[in-house]
Coordinates of N, CA, C and O in Angstrom, one line a residue:
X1 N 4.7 -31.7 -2.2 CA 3.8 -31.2 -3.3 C 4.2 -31.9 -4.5 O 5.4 -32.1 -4.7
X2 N 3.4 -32.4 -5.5 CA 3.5 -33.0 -6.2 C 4.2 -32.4 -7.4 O 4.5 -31.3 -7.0
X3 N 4.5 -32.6 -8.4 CA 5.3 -31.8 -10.0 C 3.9 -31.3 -10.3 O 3.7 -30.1 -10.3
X4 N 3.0 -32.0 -10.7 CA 2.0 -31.4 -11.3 C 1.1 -30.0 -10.4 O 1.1 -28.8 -10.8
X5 N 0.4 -30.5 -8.9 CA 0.7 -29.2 -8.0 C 1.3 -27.8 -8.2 O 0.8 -26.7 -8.3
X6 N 2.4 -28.1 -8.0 CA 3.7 -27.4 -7.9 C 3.8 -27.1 -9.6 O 4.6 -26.1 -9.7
X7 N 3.6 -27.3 -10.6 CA 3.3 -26.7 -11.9 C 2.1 -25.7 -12.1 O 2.3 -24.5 -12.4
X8 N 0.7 -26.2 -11.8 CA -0.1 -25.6 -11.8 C 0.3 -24.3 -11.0 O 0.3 -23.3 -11.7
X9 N 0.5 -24.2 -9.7 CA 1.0 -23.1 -9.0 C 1.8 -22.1 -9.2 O 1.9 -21.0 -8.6
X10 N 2.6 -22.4 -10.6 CA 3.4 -21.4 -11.0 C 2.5 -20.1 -12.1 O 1.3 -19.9 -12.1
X11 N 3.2 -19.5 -12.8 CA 2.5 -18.3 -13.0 C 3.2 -17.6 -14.3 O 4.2 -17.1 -14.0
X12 N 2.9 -17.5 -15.1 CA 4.1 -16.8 -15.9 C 4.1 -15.1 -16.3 O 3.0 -14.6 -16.4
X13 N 4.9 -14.4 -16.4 CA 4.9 -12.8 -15.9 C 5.7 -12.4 -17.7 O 6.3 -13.2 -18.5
X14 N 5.6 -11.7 -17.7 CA 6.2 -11.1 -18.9 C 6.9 -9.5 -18.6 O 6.3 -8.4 -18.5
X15 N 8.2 -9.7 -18.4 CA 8.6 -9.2 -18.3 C 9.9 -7.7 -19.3 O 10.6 -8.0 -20.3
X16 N 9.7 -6.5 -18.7 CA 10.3 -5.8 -19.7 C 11.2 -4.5 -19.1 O 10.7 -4.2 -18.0
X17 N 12.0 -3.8 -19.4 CA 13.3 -2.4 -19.1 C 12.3 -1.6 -18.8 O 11.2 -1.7 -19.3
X18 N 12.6 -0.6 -18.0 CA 12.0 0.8 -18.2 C 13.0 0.9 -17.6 O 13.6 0.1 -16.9
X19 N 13.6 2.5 -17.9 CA 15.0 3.1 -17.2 C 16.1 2.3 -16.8 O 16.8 2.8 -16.0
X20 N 16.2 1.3 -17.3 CA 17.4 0.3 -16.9 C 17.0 -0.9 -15.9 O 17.6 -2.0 -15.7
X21 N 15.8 -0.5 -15.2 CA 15.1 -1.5 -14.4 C 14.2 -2.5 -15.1 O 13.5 -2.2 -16.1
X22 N 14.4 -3.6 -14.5 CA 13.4 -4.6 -15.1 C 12.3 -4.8 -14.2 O 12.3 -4.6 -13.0
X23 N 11.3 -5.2 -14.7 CA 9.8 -5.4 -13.9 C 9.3 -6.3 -15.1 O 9.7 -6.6 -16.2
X24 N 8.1 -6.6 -14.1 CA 7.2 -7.5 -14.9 C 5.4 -8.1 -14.2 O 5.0 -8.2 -13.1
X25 N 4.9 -8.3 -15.4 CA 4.0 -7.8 -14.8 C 3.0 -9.7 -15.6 O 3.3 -10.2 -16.7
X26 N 2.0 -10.2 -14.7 CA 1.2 -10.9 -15.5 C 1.2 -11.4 -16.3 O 1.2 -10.4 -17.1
X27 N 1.1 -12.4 -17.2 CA 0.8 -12.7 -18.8 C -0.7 -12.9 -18.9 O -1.2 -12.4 -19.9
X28 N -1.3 -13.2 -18.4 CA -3.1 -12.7 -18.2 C -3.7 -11.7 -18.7 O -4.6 -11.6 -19.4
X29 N -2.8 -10.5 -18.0 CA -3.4 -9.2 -17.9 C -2.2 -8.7 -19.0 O -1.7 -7.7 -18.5
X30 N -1.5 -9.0 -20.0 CA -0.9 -8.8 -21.6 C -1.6 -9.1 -22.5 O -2.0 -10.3 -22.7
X31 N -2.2 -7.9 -23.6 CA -3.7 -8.4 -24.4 C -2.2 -8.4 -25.9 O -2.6 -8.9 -27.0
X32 N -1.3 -7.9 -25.9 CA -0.2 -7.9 -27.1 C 1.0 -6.7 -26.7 O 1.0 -5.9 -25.8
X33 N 1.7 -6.9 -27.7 CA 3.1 -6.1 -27.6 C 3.1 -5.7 -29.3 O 3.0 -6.4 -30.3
X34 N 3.3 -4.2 -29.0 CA 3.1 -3.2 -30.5 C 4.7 -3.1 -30.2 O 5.5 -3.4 -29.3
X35 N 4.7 -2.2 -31.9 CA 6.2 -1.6 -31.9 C 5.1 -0.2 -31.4 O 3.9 -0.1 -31.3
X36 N 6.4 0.7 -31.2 CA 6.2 2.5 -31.1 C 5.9 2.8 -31.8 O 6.6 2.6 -32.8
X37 N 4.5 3.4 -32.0 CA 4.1 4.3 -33.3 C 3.7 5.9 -32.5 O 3.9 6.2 -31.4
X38 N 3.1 6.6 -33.8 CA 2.8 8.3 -33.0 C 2.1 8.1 -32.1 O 1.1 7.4 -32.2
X39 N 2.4 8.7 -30.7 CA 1.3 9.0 -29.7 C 0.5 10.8 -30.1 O 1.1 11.9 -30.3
X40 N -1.2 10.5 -29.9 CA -1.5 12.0 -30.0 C -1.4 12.6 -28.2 O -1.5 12.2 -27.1
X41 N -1.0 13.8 -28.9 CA -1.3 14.0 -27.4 C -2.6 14.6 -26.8 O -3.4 15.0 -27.6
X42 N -2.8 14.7 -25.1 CA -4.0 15.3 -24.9 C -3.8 16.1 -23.7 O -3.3 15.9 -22.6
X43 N -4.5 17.2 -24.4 CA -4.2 18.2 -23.2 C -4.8 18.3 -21.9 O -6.0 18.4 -22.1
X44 N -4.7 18.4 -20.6 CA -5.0 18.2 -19.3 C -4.8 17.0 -18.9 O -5.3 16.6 -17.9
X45 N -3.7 16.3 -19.7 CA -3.2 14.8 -19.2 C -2.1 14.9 -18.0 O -1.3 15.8 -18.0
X46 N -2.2 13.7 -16.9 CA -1.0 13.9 -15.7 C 0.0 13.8 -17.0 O -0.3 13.4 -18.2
X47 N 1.1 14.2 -16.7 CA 2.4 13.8 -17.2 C 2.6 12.3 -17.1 O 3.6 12.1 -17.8
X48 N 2.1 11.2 -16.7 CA 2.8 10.0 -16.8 C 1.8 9.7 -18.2 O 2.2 8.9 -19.0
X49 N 0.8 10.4 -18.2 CA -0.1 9.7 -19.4 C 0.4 10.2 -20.9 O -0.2 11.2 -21.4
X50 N 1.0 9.8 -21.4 CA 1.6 10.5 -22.8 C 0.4 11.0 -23.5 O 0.1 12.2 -23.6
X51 N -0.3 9.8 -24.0 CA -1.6 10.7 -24.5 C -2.2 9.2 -25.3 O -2.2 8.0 -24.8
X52 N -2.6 9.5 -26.3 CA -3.5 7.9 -26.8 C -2.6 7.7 -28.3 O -2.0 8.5 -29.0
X53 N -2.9 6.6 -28.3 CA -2.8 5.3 -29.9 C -3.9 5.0 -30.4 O -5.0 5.1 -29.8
X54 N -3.5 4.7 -31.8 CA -5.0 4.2 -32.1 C -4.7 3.1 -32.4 O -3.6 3.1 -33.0
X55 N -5.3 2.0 -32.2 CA -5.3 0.4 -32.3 C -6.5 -0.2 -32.9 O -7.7 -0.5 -32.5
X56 N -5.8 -0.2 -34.0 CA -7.0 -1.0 -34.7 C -8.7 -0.3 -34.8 O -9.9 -0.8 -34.9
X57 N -8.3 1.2 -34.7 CA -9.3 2.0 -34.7 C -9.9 2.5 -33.1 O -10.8 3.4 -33.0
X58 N -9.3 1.6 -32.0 CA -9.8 1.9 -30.5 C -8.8 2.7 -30.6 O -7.8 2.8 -31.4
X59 N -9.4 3.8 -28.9 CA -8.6 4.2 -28.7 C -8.1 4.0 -27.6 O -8.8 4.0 -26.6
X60 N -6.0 3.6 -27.4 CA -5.5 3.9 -26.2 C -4.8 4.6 -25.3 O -3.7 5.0 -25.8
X61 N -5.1 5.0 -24.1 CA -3.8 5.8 -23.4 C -3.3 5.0 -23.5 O -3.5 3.9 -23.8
X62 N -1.7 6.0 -23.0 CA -0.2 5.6 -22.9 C 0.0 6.0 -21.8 O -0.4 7.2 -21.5
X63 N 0.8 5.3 -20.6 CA 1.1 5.5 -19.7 C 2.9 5.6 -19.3 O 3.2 4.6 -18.7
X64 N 3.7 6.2 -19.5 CA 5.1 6.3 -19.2 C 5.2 6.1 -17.8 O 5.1 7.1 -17.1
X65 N 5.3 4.7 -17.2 CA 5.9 4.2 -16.1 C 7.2 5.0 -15.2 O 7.2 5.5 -14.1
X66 N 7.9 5.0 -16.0 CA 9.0 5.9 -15.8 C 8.9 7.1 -14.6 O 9.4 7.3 -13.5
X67 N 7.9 8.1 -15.9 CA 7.7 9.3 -15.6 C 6.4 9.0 -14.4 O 6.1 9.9 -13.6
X68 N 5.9 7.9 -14.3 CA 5.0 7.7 -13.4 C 6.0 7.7 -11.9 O 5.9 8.2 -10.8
X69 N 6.9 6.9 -12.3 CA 8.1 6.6 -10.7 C 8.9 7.4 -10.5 O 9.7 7.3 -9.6
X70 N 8.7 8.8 -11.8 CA 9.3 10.4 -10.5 C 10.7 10.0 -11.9 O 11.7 10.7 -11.7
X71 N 10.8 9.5 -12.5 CA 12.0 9.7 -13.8 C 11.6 10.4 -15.2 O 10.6 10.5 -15.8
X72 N 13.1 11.0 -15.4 CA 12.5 11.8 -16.6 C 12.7 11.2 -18.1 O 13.7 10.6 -18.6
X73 N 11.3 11.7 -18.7 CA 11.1 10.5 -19.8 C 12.5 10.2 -20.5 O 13.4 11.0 -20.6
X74 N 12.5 8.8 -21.1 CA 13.3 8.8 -21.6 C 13.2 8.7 -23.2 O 12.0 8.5 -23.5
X75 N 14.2 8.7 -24.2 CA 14.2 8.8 -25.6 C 13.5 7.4 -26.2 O 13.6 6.4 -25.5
X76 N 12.8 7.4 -27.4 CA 12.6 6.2 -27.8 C 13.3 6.0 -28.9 O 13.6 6.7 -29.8
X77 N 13.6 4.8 -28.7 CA 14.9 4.0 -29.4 C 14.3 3.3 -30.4 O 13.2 3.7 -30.6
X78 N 14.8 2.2 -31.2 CA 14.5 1.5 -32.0 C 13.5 -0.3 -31.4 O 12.9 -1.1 -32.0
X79 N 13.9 -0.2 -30.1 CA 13.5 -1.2 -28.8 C 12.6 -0.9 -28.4 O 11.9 -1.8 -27.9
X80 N 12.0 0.3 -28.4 CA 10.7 1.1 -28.1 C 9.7 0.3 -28.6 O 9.8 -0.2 -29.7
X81 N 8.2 -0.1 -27.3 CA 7.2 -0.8 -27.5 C 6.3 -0.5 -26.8 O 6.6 -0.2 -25.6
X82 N 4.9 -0.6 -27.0 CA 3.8 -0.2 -26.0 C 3.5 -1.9 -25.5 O 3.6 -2.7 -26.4
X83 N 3.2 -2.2 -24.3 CA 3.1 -3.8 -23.6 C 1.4 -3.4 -23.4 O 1.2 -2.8 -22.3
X84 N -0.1 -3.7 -24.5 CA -1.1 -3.4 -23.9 C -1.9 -4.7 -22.9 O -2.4 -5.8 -23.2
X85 N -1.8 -3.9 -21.6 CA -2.1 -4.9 -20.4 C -4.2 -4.5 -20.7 O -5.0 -4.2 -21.6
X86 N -4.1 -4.6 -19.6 CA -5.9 -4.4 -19.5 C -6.3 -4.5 -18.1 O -6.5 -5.6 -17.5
X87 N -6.4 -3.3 -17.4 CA -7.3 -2.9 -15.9 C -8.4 -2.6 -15.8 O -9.0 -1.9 -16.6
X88 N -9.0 -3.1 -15.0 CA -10.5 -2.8 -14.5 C -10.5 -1.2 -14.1 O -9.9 -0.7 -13.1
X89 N -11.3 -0.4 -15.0 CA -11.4 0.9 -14.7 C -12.5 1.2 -15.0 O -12.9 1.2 -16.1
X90 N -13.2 1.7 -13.7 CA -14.7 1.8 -13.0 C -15.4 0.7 -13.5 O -16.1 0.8 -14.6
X91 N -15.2 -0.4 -12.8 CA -15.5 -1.8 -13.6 C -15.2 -2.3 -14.9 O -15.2 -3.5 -15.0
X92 N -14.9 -1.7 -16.0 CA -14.6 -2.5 -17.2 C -13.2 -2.8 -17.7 O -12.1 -2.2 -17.3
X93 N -13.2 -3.5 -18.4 CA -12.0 -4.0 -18.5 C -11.7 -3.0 -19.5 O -12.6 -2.6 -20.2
X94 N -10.3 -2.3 -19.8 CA -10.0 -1.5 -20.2 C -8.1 -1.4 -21.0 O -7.2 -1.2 -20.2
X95 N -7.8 -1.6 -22.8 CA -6.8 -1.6 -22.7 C -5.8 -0.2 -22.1 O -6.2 0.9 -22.4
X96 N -4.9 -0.2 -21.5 CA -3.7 0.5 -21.5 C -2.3 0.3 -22.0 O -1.6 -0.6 -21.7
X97 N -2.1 1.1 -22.8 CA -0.4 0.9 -23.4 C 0.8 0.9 -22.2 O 0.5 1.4 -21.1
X98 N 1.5 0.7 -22.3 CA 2.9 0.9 -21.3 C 3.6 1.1 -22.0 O 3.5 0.4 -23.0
X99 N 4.9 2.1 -21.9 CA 5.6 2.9 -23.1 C 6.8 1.7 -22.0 O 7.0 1.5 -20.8
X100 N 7.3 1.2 -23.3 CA 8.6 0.5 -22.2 C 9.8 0.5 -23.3 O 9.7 0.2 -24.5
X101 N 11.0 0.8 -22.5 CA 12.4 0.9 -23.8 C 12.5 -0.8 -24.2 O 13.1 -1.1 -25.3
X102 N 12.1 -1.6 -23.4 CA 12.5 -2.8 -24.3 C 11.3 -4.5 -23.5 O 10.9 -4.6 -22.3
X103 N 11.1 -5.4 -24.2 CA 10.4 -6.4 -23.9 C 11.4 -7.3 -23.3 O 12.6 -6.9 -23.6
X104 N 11.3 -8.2 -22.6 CA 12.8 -8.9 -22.3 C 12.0 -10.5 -22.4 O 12.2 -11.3 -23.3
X105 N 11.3 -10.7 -21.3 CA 11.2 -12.8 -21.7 C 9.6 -12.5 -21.2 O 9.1 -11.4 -20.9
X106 N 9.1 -14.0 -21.3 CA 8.0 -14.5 -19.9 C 9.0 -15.3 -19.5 O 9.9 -15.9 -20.2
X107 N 8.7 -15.1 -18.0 CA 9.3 -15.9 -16.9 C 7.9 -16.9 -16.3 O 6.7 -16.7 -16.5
X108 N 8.5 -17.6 -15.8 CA 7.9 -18.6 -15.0 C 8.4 -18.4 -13.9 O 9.6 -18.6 -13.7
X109 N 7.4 -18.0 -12.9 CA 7.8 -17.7 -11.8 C 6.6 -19.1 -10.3 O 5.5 -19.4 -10.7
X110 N 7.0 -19.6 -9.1 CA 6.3 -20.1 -8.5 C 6.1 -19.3 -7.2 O 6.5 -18.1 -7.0
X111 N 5.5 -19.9 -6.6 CA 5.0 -18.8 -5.3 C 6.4 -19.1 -4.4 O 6.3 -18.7 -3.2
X112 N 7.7 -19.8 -4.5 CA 8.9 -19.8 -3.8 C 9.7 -18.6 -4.4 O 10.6 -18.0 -3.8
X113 N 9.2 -18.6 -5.7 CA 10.3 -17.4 -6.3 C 10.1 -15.9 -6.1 O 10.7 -14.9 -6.4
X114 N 8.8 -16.1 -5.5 CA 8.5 -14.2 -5.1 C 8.4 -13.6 -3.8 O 7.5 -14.0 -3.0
X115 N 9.4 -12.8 -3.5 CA 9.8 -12.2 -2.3 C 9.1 -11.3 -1.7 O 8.1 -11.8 -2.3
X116 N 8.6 -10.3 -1.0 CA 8.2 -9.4 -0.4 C 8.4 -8.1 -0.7 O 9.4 -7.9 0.1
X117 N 8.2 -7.0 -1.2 CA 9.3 -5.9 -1.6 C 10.3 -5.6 -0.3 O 10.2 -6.0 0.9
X118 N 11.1 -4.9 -0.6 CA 11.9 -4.5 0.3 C 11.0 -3.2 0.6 O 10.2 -2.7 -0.3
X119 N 11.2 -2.6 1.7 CA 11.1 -1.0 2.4 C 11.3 -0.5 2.1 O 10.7 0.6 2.2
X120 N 12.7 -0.4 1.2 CA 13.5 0.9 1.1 C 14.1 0.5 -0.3 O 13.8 -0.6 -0.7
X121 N 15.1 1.4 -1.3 CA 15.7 0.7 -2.0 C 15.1 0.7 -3.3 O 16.0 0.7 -4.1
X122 N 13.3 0.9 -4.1 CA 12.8 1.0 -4.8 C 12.4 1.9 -5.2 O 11.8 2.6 -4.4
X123 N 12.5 2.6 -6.6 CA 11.7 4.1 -7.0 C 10.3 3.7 -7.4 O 9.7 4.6 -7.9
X124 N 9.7 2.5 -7.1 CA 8.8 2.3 -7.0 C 7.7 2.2 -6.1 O 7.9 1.1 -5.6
X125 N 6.6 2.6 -5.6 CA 6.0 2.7 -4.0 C 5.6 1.4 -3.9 O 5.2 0.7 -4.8
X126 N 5.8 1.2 -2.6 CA 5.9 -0.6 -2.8 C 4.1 -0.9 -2.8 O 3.9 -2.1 -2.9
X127 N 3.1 -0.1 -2.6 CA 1.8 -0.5 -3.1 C 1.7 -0.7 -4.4 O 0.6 -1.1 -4.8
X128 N 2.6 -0.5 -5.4 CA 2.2 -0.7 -7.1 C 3.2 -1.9 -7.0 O 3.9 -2.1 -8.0
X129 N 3.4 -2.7 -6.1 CA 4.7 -3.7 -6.2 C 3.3 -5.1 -5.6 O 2.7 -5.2 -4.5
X130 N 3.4 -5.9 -6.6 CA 3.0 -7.3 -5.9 C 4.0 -8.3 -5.5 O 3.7 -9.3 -5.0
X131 N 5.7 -8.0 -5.7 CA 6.6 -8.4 -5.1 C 7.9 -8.6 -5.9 O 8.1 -7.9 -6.9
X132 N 9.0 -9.8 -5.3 CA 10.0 -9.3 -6.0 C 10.2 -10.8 -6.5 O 10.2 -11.7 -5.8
X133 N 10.5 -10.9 -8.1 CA 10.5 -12.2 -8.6 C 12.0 -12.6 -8.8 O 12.9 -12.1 -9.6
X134 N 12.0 -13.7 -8.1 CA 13.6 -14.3 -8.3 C 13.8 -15.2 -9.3 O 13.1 -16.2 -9.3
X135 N 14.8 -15.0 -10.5 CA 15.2 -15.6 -11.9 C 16.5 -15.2 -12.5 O 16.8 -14.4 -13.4
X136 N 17.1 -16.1 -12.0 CA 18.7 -16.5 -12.7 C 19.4 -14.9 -11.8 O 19.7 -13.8 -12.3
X137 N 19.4 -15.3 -10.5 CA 20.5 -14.7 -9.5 C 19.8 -13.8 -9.6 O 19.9 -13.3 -8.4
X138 N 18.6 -12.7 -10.4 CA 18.4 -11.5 -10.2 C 16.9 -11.5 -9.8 O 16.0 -12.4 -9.8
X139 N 16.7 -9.9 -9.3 CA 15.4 -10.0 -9.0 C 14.8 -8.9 -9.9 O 15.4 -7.9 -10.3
X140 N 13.5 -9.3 -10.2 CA 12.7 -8.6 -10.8 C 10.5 -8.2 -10.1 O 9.5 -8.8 -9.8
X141 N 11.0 -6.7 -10.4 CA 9.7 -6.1 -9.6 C 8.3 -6.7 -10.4 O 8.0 -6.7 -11.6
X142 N 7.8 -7.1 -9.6 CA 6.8 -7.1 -10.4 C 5.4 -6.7 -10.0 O 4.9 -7.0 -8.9
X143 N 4.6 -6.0 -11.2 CA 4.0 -5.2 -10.6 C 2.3 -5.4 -10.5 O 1.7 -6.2 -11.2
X144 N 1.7 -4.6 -9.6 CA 0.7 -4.9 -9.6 C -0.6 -3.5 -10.4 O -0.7 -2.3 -10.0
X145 N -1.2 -4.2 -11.5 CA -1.5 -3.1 -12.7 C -2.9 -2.5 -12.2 O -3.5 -1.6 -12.7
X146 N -3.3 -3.2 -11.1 CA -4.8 -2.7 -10.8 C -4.5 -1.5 -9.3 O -5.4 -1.0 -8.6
X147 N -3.4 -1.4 -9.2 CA -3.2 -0.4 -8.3 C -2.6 0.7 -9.0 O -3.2 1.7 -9.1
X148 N -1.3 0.4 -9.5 CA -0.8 1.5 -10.7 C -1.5 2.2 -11.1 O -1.6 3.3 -10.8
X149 N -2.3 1.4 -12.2 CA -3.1 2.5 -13.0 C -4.7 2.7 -12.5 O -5.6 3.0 -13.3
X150 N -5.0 2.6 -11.0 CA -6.5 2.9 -10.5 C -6.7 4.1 -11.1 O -5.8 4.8 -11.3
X151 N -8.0 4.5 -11.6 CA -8.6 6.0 -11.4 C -8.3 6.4 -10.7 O -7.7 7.4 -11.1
X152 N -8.2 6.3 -9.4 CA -8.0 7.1 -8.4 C -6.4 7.2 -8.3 O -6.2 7.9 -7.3
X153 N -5.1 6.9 -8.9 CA -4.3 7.0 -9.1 C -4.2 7.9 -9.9 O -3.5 8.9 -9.6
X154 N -4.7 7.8 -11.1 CA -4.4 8.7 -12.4 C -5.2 9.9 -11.8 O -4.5 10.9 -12.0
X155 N -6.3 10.3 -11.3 CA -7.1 11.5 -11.0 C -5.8 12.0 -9.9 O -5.5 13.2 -10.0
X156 N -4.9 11.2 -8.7 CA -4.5 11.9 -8.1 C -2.7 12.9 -8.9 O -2.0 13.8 -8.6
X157 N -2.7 11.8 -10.2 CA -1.9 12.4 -10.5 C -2.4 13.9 -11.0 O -2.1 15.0 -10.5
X158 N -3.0 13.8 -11.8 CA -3.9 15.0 -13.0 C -3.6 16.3 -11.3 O -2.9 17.3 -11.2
X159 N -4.6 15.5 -10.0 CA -4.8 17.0 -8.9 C -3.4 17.4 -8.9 O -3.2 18.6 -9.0
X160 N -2.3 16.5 -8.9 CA -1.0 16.9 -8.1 C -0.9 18.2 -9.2 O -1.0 19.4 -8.8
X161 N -0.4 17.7 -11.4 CA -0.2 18.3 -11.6 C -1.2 19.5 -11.5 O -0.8 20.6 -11.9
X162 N -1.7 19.4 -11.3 CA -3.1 20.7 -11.3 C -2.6 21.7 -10.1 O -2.9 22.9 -10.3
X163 N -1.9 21.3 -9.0 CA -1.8 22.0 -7.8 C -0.3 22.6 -8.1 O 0.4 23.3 -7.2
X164 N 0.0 22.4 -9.1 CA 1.5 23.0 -9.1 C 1.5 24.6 -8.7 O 0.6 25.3 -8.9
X165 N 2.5 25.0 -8.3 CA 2.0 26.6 -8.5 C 2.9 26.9 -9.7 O 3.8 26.2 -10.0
X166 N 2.3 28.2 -10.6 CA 2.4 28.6 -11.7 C 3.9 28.8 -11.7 O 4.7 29.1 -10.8
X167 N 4.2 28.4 -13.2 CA 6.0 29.0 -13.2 C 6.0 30.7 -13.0 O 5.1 31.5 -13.1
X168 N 7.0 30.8 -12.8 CA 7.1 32.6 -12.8 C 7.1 32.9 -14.5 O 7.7 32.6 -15.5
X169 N 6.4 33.5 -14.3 CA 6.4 35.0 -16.0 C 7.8 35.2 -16.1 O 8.6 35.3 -15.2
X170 N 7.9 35.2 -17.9 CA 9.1 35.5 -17.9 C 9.7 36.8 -17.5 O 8.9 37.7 -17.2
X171 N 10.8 37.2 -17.5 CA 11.0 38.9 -17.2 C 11.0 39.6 -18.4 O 11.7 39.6 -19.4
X172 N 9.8 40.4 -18.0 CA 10.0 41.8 -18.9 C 11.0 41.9 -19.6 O 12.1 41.7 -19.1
X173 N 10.7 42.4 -21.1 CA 11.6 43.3 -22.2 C 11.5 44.9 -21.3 O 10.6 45.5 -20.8
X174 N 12.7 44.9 -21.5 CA 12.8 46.7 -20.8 C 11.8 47.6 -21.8 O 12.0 47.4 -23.0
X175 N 11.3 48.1 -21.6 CA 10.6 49.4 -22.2 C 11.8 49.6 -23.5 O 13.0 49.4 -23.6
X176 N 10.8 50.2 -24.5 CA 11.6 50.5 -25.6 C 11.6 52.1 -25.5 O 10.5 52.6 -25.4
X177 N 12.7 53.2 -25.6 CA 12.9 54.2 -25.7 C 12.1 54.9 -27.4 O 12.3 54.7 -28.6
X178 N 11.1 55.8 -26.7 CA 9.9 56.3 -27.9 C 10.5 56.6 -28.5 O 11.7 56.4 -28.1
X179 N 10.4 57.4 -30.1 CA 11.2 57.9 -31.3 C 11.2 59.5 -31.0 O 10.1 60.0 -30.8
X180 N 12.1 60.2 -30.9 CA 12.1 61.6 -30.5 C 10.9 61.8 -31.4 O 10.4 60.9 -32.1
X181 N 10.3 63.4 -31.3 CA 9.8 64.0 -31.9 C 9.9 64.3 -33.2 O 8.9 64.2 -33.8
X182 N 11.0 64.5 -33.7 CA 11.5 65.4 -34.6 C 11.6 64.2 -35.6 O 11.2 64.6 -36.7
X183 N 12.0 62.4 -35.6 CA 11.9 61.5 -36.2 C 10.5 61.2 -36.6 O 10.3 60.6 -37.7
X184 N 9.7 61.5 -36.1 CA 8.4 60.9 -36.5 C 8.0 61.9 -37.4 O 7.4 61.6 -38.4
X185 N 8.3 63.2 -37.1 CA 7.5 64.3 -38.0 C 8.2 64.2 -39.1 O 7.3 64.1 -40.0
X186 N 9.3 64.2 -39.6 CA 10.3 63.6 -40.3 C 10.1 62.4 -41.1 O 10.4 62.5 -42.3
X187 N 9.7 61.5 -40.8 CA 9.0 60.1 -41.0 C 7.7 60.3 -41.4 O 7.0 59.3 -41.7

């Protein structure tokens, strides 16, 4: 394979922390990188969807990756950034934020540098995995954003939470003992 070949073939990913894990995802499908500002929230949202931004007057969801891979959210720091990718949802192209604790590089990755996911081993399901990118001894996940965030992903979150069964009611205050007679007529 030639240098130039073998250039063209490479790929660059932009990669960033969530929970101590690194992933990365496309530089294609990266439309910019915000600092953290207020998320509103919205109500009947799954839990991974924090809720929307406003950008430049659009509006975006927020998606907590994290809380998407079964972790509980974590604090936002001063490193806190939304990475807005862009998924085809019900055909259009569509921005999404990704709440991530920190941005790390673009990598240049070639099709020798990306592995297979492993089976086992990942809190990630290895269908939101387009594989595992090898860069300076370590590997990093990288992900695939048109499966992650499908409709049909986010709707199955919303049913799960929707199917929860109810927390228990709190317990009862004991009955309050009435005021004798003689206090109220008195009163």
């Amino acid at each position: 394979m030639s240098a130039s070949t073998e250039k063209a073939a490479r790929s660059n990913y932009l990669s960033f922390v969530i929970a101590g894990e690194e992933y990365a995802v496309g530089i294609l499908r990266v439309r910019e990188i915000i600092e953290h500002c207020p998320i509103t929230r919205v109500p009947g949202m799954p839990a991974a969807v924090q809720g929307v931004i406003n950008l430049r007057g659009s509006v975006v969801p927020v998606v907590d990756l994290a809380v998407k891979f079964g972790m509980p959210p974590r604090p936002v720091t001063r490193w806190s950034c939304f990475v807005i990718v862009e998924v085809a949802l019900d055909g259009q192209q569509t921005a999404i934020g990704l709440l991530t604790d920190s941005v790390s590089e673009v990598l240049e990755l070639g099709p020798d540098d990306i592995e297979a996911p492993p089976a086992f081993g990942t809190r990630v399901r290895l269908d939101f995995l387009l594989g595992m990118g090898r860069h300076d001894d370590r590997f990093i996940m990288l992900l695939d954003l048109d499966r992650l965030l499908s409709v049909t992903e986010l709707l199955s979150l919303a049913t799960a939470e929707a199917e929860k069964p109810p927390a228990e009611p709190p317990p009862a205050e004991p009955p309050q003992p009435e005021p004798a007679p003689e206090a109220v007529a008195k009163g």
